Amino acid sequence: MISTRRVIVALVATAATLTACSSTGGAPESSGGGSNAGTADTPRATIAMITHAPPGDTFWDLIRRGAEAAAAKDNIELRYNGEVEAPNQANLVQNAVDSGVDALAVTLAKPDAMRPNVEAAIAGGVPVVAFNSGYDNWKDMGLQGYFGQDERIAGIAAGERLKADGATNAVCVIQEQGAVSLEARCAGVAEGFGGKIENLNVNGQDLPSVQATIQAKLQQDPSIDAVLTLGAPIALTAVESASAAGSTAEIATFDTNGALVDAIKSGSVKWAIDQQPYLQGYLAIDSLWLYLNNKNTLGGGQAVLTGPSFIDNTNIDAIADLAAAGTR
């Protein structure tokens, strides 16, 4: 397994970061990805990055910024797009192949829906890597690599942390029903926690509904002493739910954004698991550039793990400025 340190060394050796350029749906646009720097003297290539996320999601903004930074450094035209519905996401893969992209970076939140088009792209000679979701599926689908975390391992770590915090009755909030990575997280949480725990499905695209659902759950069962969410916006919503319900349940979460930094500082969110989304986006694009130009691969046939690590009041100050800048 490639270590984080080795990844950083590799990035330092290859990166002259970071002017940002990207494109959405094939139309180039400029974006602030960092300080001005040089661009690789390699042939211009086009890479499509296709995710299962809607536009404007703060977590996915971090992934996109990382991808844009790598694309700017690597002389890549980045075509970034996302669809929540799996069939539409699979169609984006086919559209990208039909448009003649040189490589693909994809998420595999719902791998069965993605498999036919992804495997067809690989059979057609298009290099493909996965990132963020698809840890259990990328290898058997024939992809070149995976950049993200093992969601079960991350879940176990979260469950053990809840237990160490003294929680005995927890709720694991899933914001997208059927997403295998989210379900794997909650399964891992149950394994590591060992206490009473229940999954609570909510519609992550409707935050008022999320707030009402969590609030109702806390009012229904006042013995709930921990709410674990799987995304920063859901965690911030859960804080409001607990307040409205008069609950003393502690809130913890997977994933971060700028607003969550203040919540951890204030203590309204106890801790967060960081999987380094900026790094996932960066490595996905940079690895494809390395392959296109030098036939390099990362990971030695294993996933390149970017998490998990815990962020709490003991280390939040170290990343606060980076979060405000939009890279953590």
Short mmCIF file of the C-alpha atoms (twelve columns), coordinates in Angstrom:
data_MODEL
# 
_entry.id   MODEL 
# 
loop_
_atom_site.group_PDB 
_atom_site.id 
_atom_site.type_symbol 
_atom_site.label_atom_id 
_atom_site.label_alt_id 
_atom_site.label_comp_id 
_atom_site.label_asym_id 
_atom_site.label_seq_id 
_atom_site.Cartn_x 
_atom_site.Cartn_y 
_atom_site.Cartn_z 
_atom_site.pdbx_PDB_model_num 
ATOM 1   C CA . MET A 1   0.000   0.000  0.000   1 
ATOM 2   C CA . ILE A 2   1.498   3.312  -1.031  1 
ATOM 3   C CA . SER A 3   1.912   5.561  1.987   1 
ATOM 4   C CA . THR A 4   0.684   9.123  2.278   1 
ATOM 5   C CA . ARG A 5   4.278   10.228 2.672   1 
ATOM 6   C CA . ARG A 6   5.284   8.586  -0.601  1 
ATOM 7   C CA . VAL A 7   2.331   10.221 -2.327  1 
ATOM 8   C CA . ILE A 8   3.382   13.654 -1.046  1 
ATOM 9   C CA . VAL A 9   6.971   13.066 -2.187  1 
ATOM 10  C CA . ALA A 10  5.718   12.069 -5.611  1 
ATOM 11  C CA . LEU A 11  3.563   15.150 -5.844  1 
ATOM 12  C CA . VAL A 12  6.398   17.447 -4.806  1 
ATOM 13  C CA . ALA A 13  8.606   15.850 -7.427  1 
ATOM 14  C CA . THR A 14  6.083   16.299 -10.229 1 
ATOM 15  C CA . ALA A 15  4.069   19.367 -9.241  1 
ATOM 16  C CA . ALA A 16  4.762   22.998 -10.011 1 
ATOM 17  C CA . THR A 17  1.273   23.969 -8.757  1 
ATOM 18  C CA . LEU A 18  -1.286  25.680 -9.330  1 
ATOM 19  C CA . THR A 19  -2.990  27.799 -12.017 1 
ATOM 20  C CA . ALA A 20  -6.527  26.595 -12.512 1 
ATOM 21  C CA . CYS A 21  -8.445  25.864 -15.662 1 
ATOM 22  C CA . SER A 22  -11.332 23.534 -16.127 1 
ATOM 23  C CA . SER A 23  -14.323 22.883 -18.262 1 
ATOM 24  C CA . THR A 24  -17.871 21.918 -17.565 1 
ATOM 25  C CA . GLY A 25  -19.673 19.955 -20.220 1 
ATOM 26  C CA . GLY A 26  -16.763 20.578 -22.566 1 
ATOM 27  C CA . ALA A 27  -16.817 24.387 -22.291 1 
ATOM 28  C CA . PRO A 28  -13.528 25.731 -20.833 1 
ATOM 29  C CA . GLU A 29  -13.708 28.076 -17.874 1 
ATOM 30  C CA . SER A 30  -11.191 29.676 -15.543 1 
ATOM 31  C CA . SER A 31  -11.172 29.000 -11.839 1 
ATOM 32  C CA . GLY A 32  -9.116  29.999 -8.839  1 
ATOM 33  C CA . GLY A 33  -7.206  26.859 -7.939  1 
ATOM 34  C CA . GLY A 34  -4.135  28.416 -6.361  1 
ATOM 35  C CA . SER A 35  -1.110  30.585 -7.099  1 
ATOM 36  C CA . ASN A 36  0.190   31.054 -10.637 1 
ATOM 37  C CA . ALA A 37  2.817   28.532 -11.701 1 
ATOM 38  C CA . GLY A 38  4.176   26.801 -14.774 1 
ATOM 39  C CA . THR A 39  2.448   24.238 -16.940 1 
ATOM 40  C CA . ALA A 40  3.891   20.858 -17.900 1 
ATOM 41  C CA . ASP A 41  5.544   20.739 -21.312 1 
ATOM 42  C CA . THR A 42  3.546   17.685 -22.378 1 
ATOM 43  C CA . PRO A 43  0.978   17.252 -25.169 1 
ATOM 44  C CA . ARG A 44  -2.441  18.749 -24.429 1 
ATOM 45  C CA . ALA A 45  -4.846  15.997 -23.338 1 
ATOM 46  C CA . THR A 46  -8.506  15.873 -22.345 1 
ATOM 47  C CA . ILE A 47  -9.695  14.077 -19.210 1 
ATOM 48  C CA . ALA A 48  -13.325 13.751 -18.150 1 
ATOM 49  C CA . MET A 49  -14.065 13.644 -14.427 1 
ATOM 50  C CA . ILE A 50  -17.544 12.261 -13.747 1 
ATOM 51  C CA . THR A 51  -19.036 12.168 -10.264 1 
ATOM 52  C CA . HIS A 52  -22.292 11.222 -8.573  1 
ATOM 53  C CA . ALA A 53  -22.658 14.625 -6.920  1 
ATOM 54  C CA . PRO A 54  -24.855 17.634 -7.686  1 
ATOM 55  C CA . PRO A 55  -23.256 21.023 -8.453  1 
ATOM 56  C CA . GLY A 56  -22.589 23.291 -5.509  1 
ATOM 57  C CA . ASP A 57  -21.903 20.603 -2.905  1 
ATOM 58  C CA . THR A 58  -19.146 21.923 -0.641  1 
ATOM 59  C CA . PHE A 59  -17.388 18.561 -0.301  1 
ATOM 60  C CA . TRP A 60  -17.294 18.041 -4.052  1 
ATOM 61  C CA . ASP A 61  -16.083 21.592 -4.582  1 
ATOM 62  C CA . LEU A 62  -12.897 20.487 -2.801  1 
ATOM 63  C CA . ILE A 63  -12.500 17.499 -5.115  1 
ATOM 64  C CA . ARG A 64  -13.011 19.711 -8.137  1 
ATOM 65  C CA . ARG A 65  -10.438 22.248 -6.933  1 
ATOM 66  C CA . GLY A 66  -7.865  19.497 -6.525  1 
ATOM 67  C CA . ALA A 67  -8.616  18.184 -10.007 1 
ATOM 68  C CA . GLU A 68  -8.390  21.692 -11.465 1 
ATOM 69  C CA . ALA A 69  -5.024  22.282 -9.802  1 
ATOM 70  C CA . ALA A 70  -3.601  19.077 -11.290 1 
ATOM 71  C CA . ALA A 71  -5.133  19.842 -14.703 1 
ATOM 72  C CA . ALA A 72  -3.582  23.308 -14.753 1 
ATOM 73  C CA . LYS A 73  -0.168  21.976 -13.814 1 
ATOM 74  C CA . ASP A 74  -0.389  19.066 -16.262 1 
ATOM 75  C CA . ASN A 75  -1.646  20.921 -19.369 1 
ATOM 76  C CA . ILE A 76  -4.941  19.006 -19.219 1 
ATOM 77  C CA . GLU A 77  -8.350  20.103 -20.441 1 
ATOM 78  C CA . LEU A 78  -10.588 18.958 -17.585 1 
ATOM 79  C CA . ARG A 79  -14.234 18.186 -18.323 1 
ATOM 80  C CA . TYR A 80  -15.950 17.988 -14.959 1 
ATOM 81  C CA . ASN A 81  -19.538 16.834 -14.647 1 
ATOM 82  C CA . GLY A 82  -21.797 15.084 -12.171 1 
ATOM 83  C CA . GLU A 83  -25.175 13.402 -11.914 1 
ATOM 84  C CA . VAL A 84  -26.942 12.180 -8.797  1 
ATOM 85  C CA . GLU A 85  -28.932 9.515  -10.648 1 
ATOM 86  C CA . ALA A 86  -26.767 6.518  -11.529 1 
ATOM 87  C CA . PRO A 87  -28.157 5.921  -15.063 1 
ATOM 88  C CA . ASN A 88  -27.477 9.562  -15.936 1 
ATOM 89  C CA . GLN A 89  -23.965 9.279  -14.535 1 
ATOM 90  C CA . ALA A 90  -23.370 6.195  -16.676 1 
ATOM 91  C CA . ASN A 91  -24.599 8.125  -19.716 1 
ATOM 92  C CA . LEU A 92  -22.028 10.826 -18.996 1 
ATOM 93  C CA . VAL A 93  -19.325 8.165  -19.230 1 
ATOM 94  C CA . GLN A 94  -20.557 7.107  -22.650 1 
ATOM 95  C CA . ASN A 95  -20.862 10.715 -23.801 1 
ATOM 96  C CA . ALA A 96  -17.298 11.408 -22.718 1 
ATOM 97  C CA . VAL A 97  -15.989 8.377  -24.613 1 
ATOM 98  C CA . ASP A 98  -17.979 9.351  -27.696 1 
ATOM 99  C CA . SER A 99  -16.458 12.843 -27.554 1 
ATOM 100 C CA . GLY A 100 -12.958 11.354 -27.738 1 
ATOM 101 C CA . VAL A 101 -11.510 12.045 -24.301 1 
ATOM 102 C CA . ASP A 102 -8.060  10.676 -23.589 1 
ATOM 103 C CA . ALA A 103 -8.877  9.342  -20.098 1 
ATOM 104 C CA . LEU A 104 -11.616 9.119  -17.469 1 
ATOM 105 C CA . ALA A 105 -11.799 9.593  -13.693 1 
ATOM 106 C CA . VAL A 106 -15.062 8.303  -12.235 1 
ATOM 107 C CA . THR A 107 -16.848 7.627  -8.971  1 
ATOM 108 C CA . LEU A 108 -18.546 4.283  -8.417  1 
ATOM 109 C CA . ALA A 109 -21.213 5.054  -5.815  1 
ATOM 110 C CA . LYS A 110 -23.577 2.672  -7.614  1 
ATOM 111 C CA . PRO A 111 -21.178 0.334  -9.417  1 
ATOM 112 C CA . ASP A 112 -23.731 -1.949 -11.050 1 
ATOM 113 C CA . ALA A 113 -25.163 0.952  -13.029 1 
ATOM 114 C CA . MET A 114 -21.715 2.205  -14.015 1 
ATOM 115 C CA . ARG A 115 -20.120 -1.139 -14.894 1 
ATOM 116 C CA . PRO A 116 -21.257 -1.616 -18.537 1 
ATOM 117 C CA . ASN A 117 -20.154 1.809  -19.766 1 
ATOM 118 C CA . VAL A 118 -16.961 1.893  -17.713 1 
ATOM 119 C CA . GLU A 119 -15.907 -1.558 -18.888 1 
ATOM 120 C CA . ALA A 120 -16.746 -0.602 -22.484 1 
ATOM 121 C CA . ALA A 121 -14.520 2.470  -22.173 1 
ATOM 122 C CA . ILE A 122 -11.638 0.351  -20.871 1 
ATOM 123 C CA . ALA A 123 -12.173 -2.202 -23.650 1 
ATOM 124 C CA . GLY A 124 -11.960 0.677  -26.112 1 
ATOM 125 C CA . GLY A 125 -8.529  1.651  -24.818 1 
ATOM 126 C CA . VAL A 126 -9.486  4.576  -22.558 1 
ATOM 127 C CA . PRO A 127 -7.523  4.628  -19.256 1 
ATOM 128 C CA . VAL A 128 -9.900  4.895  -16.273 1 
ATOM 129 C CA . VAL A 129 -9.312  5.471  -12.560 1 
ATOM 130 C CA . ALA A 130 -11.826 5.654  -9.715  1 
ATOM 131 C CA . PHE A 131 -11.830 8.021  -6.779  1 
ATOM 132 C CA . ASN A 132 -13.891 8.683  -3.657  1 
ATOM 133 C CA . SER A 133 -16.238 5.707  -4.052  1 
ATOM 134 C CA . GLY A 134 -15.718 2.256  -5.494  1 
ATOM 135 C CA . TYR A 135 -13.099 0.805  -3.162  1 
ATOM 136 C CA . ASP A 136 -14.655 -2.675 -3.354  1 
ATOM 137 C CA . ASN A 137 -15.310 -2.614 -7.105  1 
ATOM 138 C CA . TRP A 138 -12.601 -0.739 -9.005  1 
ATOM 139 C CA . LYS A 139 -10.217 -3.659 -9.348  1 
ATOM 140 C CA . ASP A 140 -12.679 -6.262 -10.632 1 
ATOM 141 C CA . MET A 141 -13.994 -3.704 -13.133 1 
ATOM 142 C CA . GLY A 142 -10.491 -3.365 -14.576 1 
ATOM 143 C CA . LEU A 143 -9.706  0.236  -13.575 1 
ATOM 144 C CA . GLN A 144 -6.092  1.346  -13.221 1 
ATOM 145 C CA . GLY A 145 -6.340  2.723  -9.710  1 
ATOM 146 C CA . TYR A 146 -8.425  4.038  -6.848  1 
ATOM 147 C CA . PHE A 147 -7.884  7.159  -4.720  1 
ATOM 148 C CA . GLY A 148 -9.954  7.442  -1.566  1 
ATOM 149 C CA . GLN A 149 -10.564 5.636  1.683   1 
ATOM 150 C CA . ASP A 150 -11.698 2.164  2.644   1 
ATOM 151 C CA . GLU A 151 -15.163 3.100  3.875   1 
ATOM 152 C CA . ARG A 152 -15.513 0.057  6.141   1 
ATOM 153 C CA . ILE A 153 -12.198 0.799  7.868   1 
ATOM 154 C CA . ALA A 154 -13.198 4.443  8.227   1 
ATOM 155 C CA . GLY A 155 -16.554 3.379  9.645   1 
ATOM 156 C CA . ILE A 156 -14.937 1.066  12.187  1 
ATOM 157 C CA . ALA A 157 -12.668 3.914  13.315  1 
ATOM 158 C CA . ALA A 158 -15.692 6.187  13.709  1 
ATOM 159 C CA . GLY A 159 -17.583 3.550  15.686  1 
ATOM 160 C CA . GLU A 160 -14.635 3.007  17.996  1 
ATOM 161 C CA . ARG A 161 -14.369 6.760  18.524  1 
ATOM 162 C CA . LEU A 162 -18.071 6.991  19.425  1 
ATOM 163 C CA . LYS A 163 -17.602 4.180  21.950  1 
ATOM 164 C CA . ALA A 164 -14.540 5.869  23.432  1 
ATOM 165 C CA . ASP A 165 -16.553 9.080  23.738  1 
ATOM 166 C CA . GLY A 166 -19.027 7.206  25.927  1 
ATOM 167 C CA . ALA A 167 -21.942 6.979  23.494  1 
ATOM 168 C CA . THR A 168 -24.344 4.059  23.962  1 
ATOM 169 C CA . ASN A 169 -27.240 4.782  21.558  1 
ATOM 170 C CA . ALA A 170 -26.326 6.224  18.171  1 
ATOM 171 C CA . VAL A 171 -27.903 7.060  14.828  1 
ATOM 172 C CA . CYS A 172 -25.982 6.841  11.537  1 
ATOM 173 C CA . VAL A 173 -27.561 9.199  9.001   1 
ATOM 174 C CA . ILE A 174 -27.403 8.120  5.331   1 
ATOM 175 C CA . GLN A 175 -28.145 10.986 2.950   1 
ATOM 176 C CA . GLU A 176 -28.335 8.950  -0.285  1 
ATOM 177 C CA . GLN A 177 -30.096 5.627  -0.057  1 
ATOM 178 C CA . GLY A 178 -28.442 2.893  -2.133  1 
ATOM 179 C CA . ALA A 179 -24.994 4.521  -2.231  1 
ATOM 180 C CA . VAL A 180 -22.683 1.604  -1.428  1 
ATOM 181 C CA . SER A 181 -19.930 3.752  0.075   1 
ATOM 182 C CA . LEU A 182 -22.315 5.360  2.574   1 
ATOM 183 C CA . GLU A 183 -23.845 2.032  3.514   1 
ATOM 184 C CA . ALA A 184 -20.336 0.608  4.014   1 
ATOM 185 C CA . ARG A 185 -19.534 3.471  6.372   1 
ATOM 186 C CA . CYS A 186 -22.543 2.809  8.582   1 
ATOM 187 C CA . ALA A 187 -21.869 -0.942 8.536   1 
ATOM 188 C CA . GLY A 188 -18.327 -0.254 9.716   1 
ATOM 189 C CA . VAL A 189 -19.618 2.126  12.391  1 
ATOM 190 C CA . ALA A 190 -21.884 -0.608 13.777  1 
ATOM 191 C CA . GLU A 191 -18.947 -3.025 13.792  1 
ATOM 192 C CA . GLY A 192 -16.657 -0.662 15.661  1 
ATOM 193 C CA . PHE A 193 -19.286 0.755  18.012  1 
ATOM 194 C CA . GLY A 194 -20.780 -2.385 19.475  1 
ATOM 195 C CA . GLY A 195 -23.637 -0.489 21.136  1 
ATOM 196 C CA . LYS A 196 -27.165 0.263  20.003  1 
ATOM 197 C CA . ILE A 197 -27.132 1.921  16.588  1 
ATOM 198 C CA . GLU A 198 -29.696 2.533  13.884  1 
ATOM 199 C CA . ASN A 199 -29.369 3.749  10.287  1 
ATOM 200 C CA . LEU A 200 -31.571 6.724  9.416   1 
ATOM 201 C CA . ASN A 201 -32.153 7.400  5.709   1 
ATOM 202 C CA . VAL A 202 -32.764 11.019 4.699   1 
ATOM 203 C CA . ASN A 203 -32.932 12.960 1.437   1 
ATOM 204 C CA . GLY A 204 -29.659 14.851 1.363   1 
ATOM 205 C CA . GLN A 205 -30.893 17.105 -1.440  1 
ATOM 206 C CA . ASP A 206 -33.580 18.555 0.843   1 
ATOM 207 C CA . LEU A 207 -31.965 19.940 3.996   1 
ATOM 208 C CA . PRO A 208 -35.224 21.167 5.602   1 
ATOM 209 C CA . SER A 209 -36.521 17.608 5.269   1 
ATOM 210 C CA . VAL A 210 -33.246 16.290 6.738   1 
ATOM 211 C CA . GLN A 211 -33.599 18.593 9.722   1 
ATOM 212 C CA . ALA A 212 -37.200 17.543 10.334  1 
ATOM 213 C CA . THR A 213 -36.402 13.832 10.039  1 
ATOM 214 C CA . ILE A 214 -33.472 13.929 12.480  1 
ATOM 215 C CA . GLN A 215 -35.412 16.155 14.871  1 
ATOM 216 C CA . ALA A 216 -38.353 13.748 14.865  1 
ATOM 217 C CA . LYS A 217 -36.012 10.820 15.554  1 
ATOM 218 C CA . LEU A 218 -34.416 12.586 18.511  1 
ATOM 219 C CA . GLN A 219 -37.816 13.524 19.934  1 
ATOM 220 C CA . GLN A 220 -39.050 9.972  19.474  1 
ATOM 221 C CA . ASP A 221 -36.067 8.495  21.345  1 
ATOM 222 C CA . PRO A 222 -34.542 10.885 23.909  1 
ATOM 223 C CA . SER A 223 -31.984 8.223  24.877  1 
ATOM 224 C CA . ILE A 224 -30.066 8.787  21.620  1 
ATOM 225 C CA . ASP A 225 -26.740 10.281 22.709  1 
ATOM 226 C CA . ALA A 226 -24.852 10.448 19.399  1 
ATOM 227 C CA . VAL A 227 -25.732 11.383 15.825  1 
ATOM 228 C CA . LEU A 228 -23.149 10.466 13.205  1 
ATOM 229 C CA . THR A 229 -23.660 12.007 9.785   1 
ATOM 230 C CA . LEU A 230 -21.828 11.180 6.564   1 
ATOM 231 C CA . GLY A 231 -21.339 14.688 5.203   1 
ATOM 232 C CA . ALA A 232 -20.602 18.149 6.590   1 
ATOM 233 C CA . PRO A 233 -23.836 19.867 5.437   1 
ATOM 234 C CA . ILE A 234 -25.860 17.067 7.054   1 
ATOM 235 C CA . ALA A 235 -23.860 17.478 10.294  1 
ATOM 236 C CA . LEU A 236 -24.580 21.203 10.431  1 
ATOM 237 C CA . THR A 237 -28.249 20.447 9.840   1 
ATOM 238 C CA . ALA A 238 -28.173 17.816 12.607  1 
ATOM 239 C CA . VAL A 239 -26.916 20.474 15.017  1 
ATOM 240 C CA . GLU A 240 -30.079 22.458 14.316  1 
ATOM 241 C CA . SER A 241 -32.180 19.302 14.703  1 
ATOM 242 C CA . ALA A 242 -30.723 18.520 18.122  1 
ATOM 243 C CA . SER A 243 -31.268 22.079 19.294  1 
ATOM 244 C CA . ALA A 244 -34.888 22.104 18.125  1 
ATOM 245 C CA . ALA A 245 -35.532 18.722 19.724  1 
ATOM 246 C CA . GLY A 246 -33.989 19.757 23.037  1 
ATOM 247 C CA . SER A 247 -31.576 16.829 22.673  1 
ATOM 248 C CA . THR A 248 -28.130 16.606 24.244  1 
ATOM 249 C CA . ALA A 249 -26.923 14.119 21.619  1 
ATOM 250 C CA . GLU A 250 -23.413 14.875 20.387  1 
ATOM 251 C CA . ILE A 251 -22.925 15.382 16.650  1 
ATOM 252 C CA . ALA A 252 -19.982 13.906 14.733  1 
ATOM 253 C CA . THR A 253 -19.480 13.449 11.032  1 
ATOM 254 C CA . PHE A 254 -17.561 12.171 8.073   1 
ATOM 255 C CA . ASP A 255 -16.090 14.835 5.783   1 
ATOM 256 C CA . THR A 256 -15.479 18.527 6.246   1 
ATOM 257 C CA . ASN A 257 -16.014 21.943 4.730   1 
ATOM 258 C CA . GLY A 258 -15.208 25.510 5.749   1 
ATOM 259 C CA . ALA A 259 -18.362 25.944 7.837   1 
ATOM 260 C CA . LEU A 260 -17.653 22.749 9.759   1 
ATOM 261 C CA . VAL A 261 -14.359 24.200 10.986  1 
ATOM 262 C CA . ASP A 262 -16.259 26.794 13.010  1 
ATOM 263 C CA . ALA A 263 -18.645 24.119 14.287  1 
ATOM 264 C CA . ILE A 264 -15.751 22.015 15.586  1 
ATOM 265 C CA . LYS A 265 -14.152 25.090 17.139  1 
ATOM 266 C CA . SER A 266 -17.404 25.961 18.917  1 
ATOM 267 C CA . GLY A 267 -17.964 22.367 20.022  1 
ATOM 268 C CA . SER A 268 -21.335 21.981 18.305  1 
ATOM 269 C CA . VAL A 269 -19.743 19.218 16.194  1 
ATOM 270 C CA . LYS A 270 -17.379 17.054 18.228  1 
ATOM 271 C CA . TRP A 271 -15.175 15.662 15.459  1 
ATOM 272 C CA . ALA A 272 -14.992 14.873 11.774  1 
ATOM 273 C CA . ILE A 273 -13.299 12.199 9.706   1 
ATOM 274 C CA . ASP A 274 -11.253 13.734 6.889   1 
ATOM 275 C CA . GLN A 275 -10.675 11.726 3.708   1 
ATOM 276 C CA . GLN A 276 -8.851  14.636 1.993   1 
ATOM 277 C CA . PRO A 277 -11.158 15.261 -0.985  1 
ATOM 278 C CA . TYR A 278 -8.806  17.831 -2.551  1 
ATOM 279 C CA . LEU A 279 -6.110  15.159 -2.660  1 
ATOM 280 C CA . GLN A 280 -8.514  12.642 -4.223  1 
ATOM 281 C CA . GLY A 281 -9.287  14.995 -7.094  1 
ATOM 282 C CA . TYR A 282 -5.654  15.944 -7.553  1 
ATOM 283 C CA . LEU A 283 -4.332  12.397 -7.589  1 
ATOM 284 C CA . ALA A 284 -7.032  11.108 -9.934  1 
ATOM 285 C CA . ILE A 285 -6.063  13.632 -12.629 1 
ATOM 286 C CA . ASP A 286 -2.327  13.616 -11.959 1 
ATOM 287 C CA . SER A 287 -2.154  9.817  -12.094 1 
ATOM 288 C CA . LEU A 288 -3.835  9.797  -15.515 1 
ATOM 289 C CA . TRP A 289 -1.401  12.455 -16.773 1 
ATOM 290 C CA . LEU A 290 1.487   10.305 -15.587 1 
ATOM 291 C CA . TYR A 291 0.040   7.287  -17.376 1 
ATOM 292 C CA . LEU A 292 -0.707  9.139  -20.615 1 
ATOM 293 C CA . ASN A 293 2.806   10.571 -20.789 1 
ATOM 294 C CA . ASN A 294 4.999   7.971  -19.107 1 
ATOM 295 C CA . LYS A 295 2.822   4.865  -18.557 1 
ATOM 296 C CA . ASN A 296 3.225   5.251  -14.777 1 
ATOM 297 C CA . THR A 297 0.686   3.817  -12.336 1 
ATOM 298 C CA . LEU A 298 0.280   4.430  -8.599  1 
ATOM 299 C CA . GLY A 299 -0.494  1.973  -5.847  1 
ATOM 300 C CA . GLY A 300 1.110   -1.211 -7.127  1 
ATOM 301 C CA . GLY A 301 -2.296  -2.728 -7.833  1 
ATOM 302 C CA . GLN A 302 -3.682  -1.570 -4.470  1 
ATOM 303 C CA . ALA A 303 -5.867  1.397  -3.541  1 
ATOM 304 C CA . VAL A 304 -4.102  4.649  -2.660  1 
ATOM 305 C CA . LEU A 305 -5.701  5.639  0.646   1 
ATOM 306 C CA . THR A 306 -6.300  9.312  1.428   1 
ATOM 307 C CA . GLY A 307 -8.034  8.711  4.779   1 
ATOM 308 C CA . PRO A 308 -9.335  8.359  7.363   1 
ATOM 309 C CA . SER A 309 -7.963  10.840 9.876   1 
ATOM 310 C CA . PHE A 310 -9.760  12.654 12.688  1 
ATOM 311 C CA . ILE A 311 -10.181 16.406 12.985  1 
ATOM 312 C CA . ASP A 312 -11.226 17.714 16.409  1 
ATOM 313 C CA . ASN A 313 -10.499 20.577 18.774  1 
ATOM 314 C CA . THR A 314 -6.911  19.350 19.232  1 
ATOM 315 C CA . ASN A 315 -5.875  19.935 15.616  1 
ATOM 316 C CA . ILE A 316 -8.551  22.110 13.993  1 
ATOM 317 C CA . ASP A 317 -6.376  25.241 14.123  1 
ATOM 318 C CA . ALA A 318 -3.757  23.552 11.918  1 
ATOM 319 C CA . ILE A 319 -6.158  23.294 8.967   1 
ATOM 320 C CA . ALA A 320 -8.495  26.247 9.594   1 
ATOM 321 C CA . ASP A 321 -6.726  28.597 7.164   1 
ATOM 322 C CA . LEU A 322 -6.505  25.859 4.527   1 
ATOM 323 C CA . ALA A 323 -10.213 25.169 4.875   1 
ATOM 324 C CA . ALA A 324 -10.952 28.863 4.481   1 
ATOM 325 C CA . ALA A 325 -8.860  28.858 1.295   1 
ATOM 326 C CA . GLY A 326 -10.909 25.968 -0.055  1 
ATOM 327 C CA . THR A 327 -8.333  23.190 -0.129  1 
ATOM 328 C CA . ARG A 328 -9.238  21.264 3.093   1 
# 
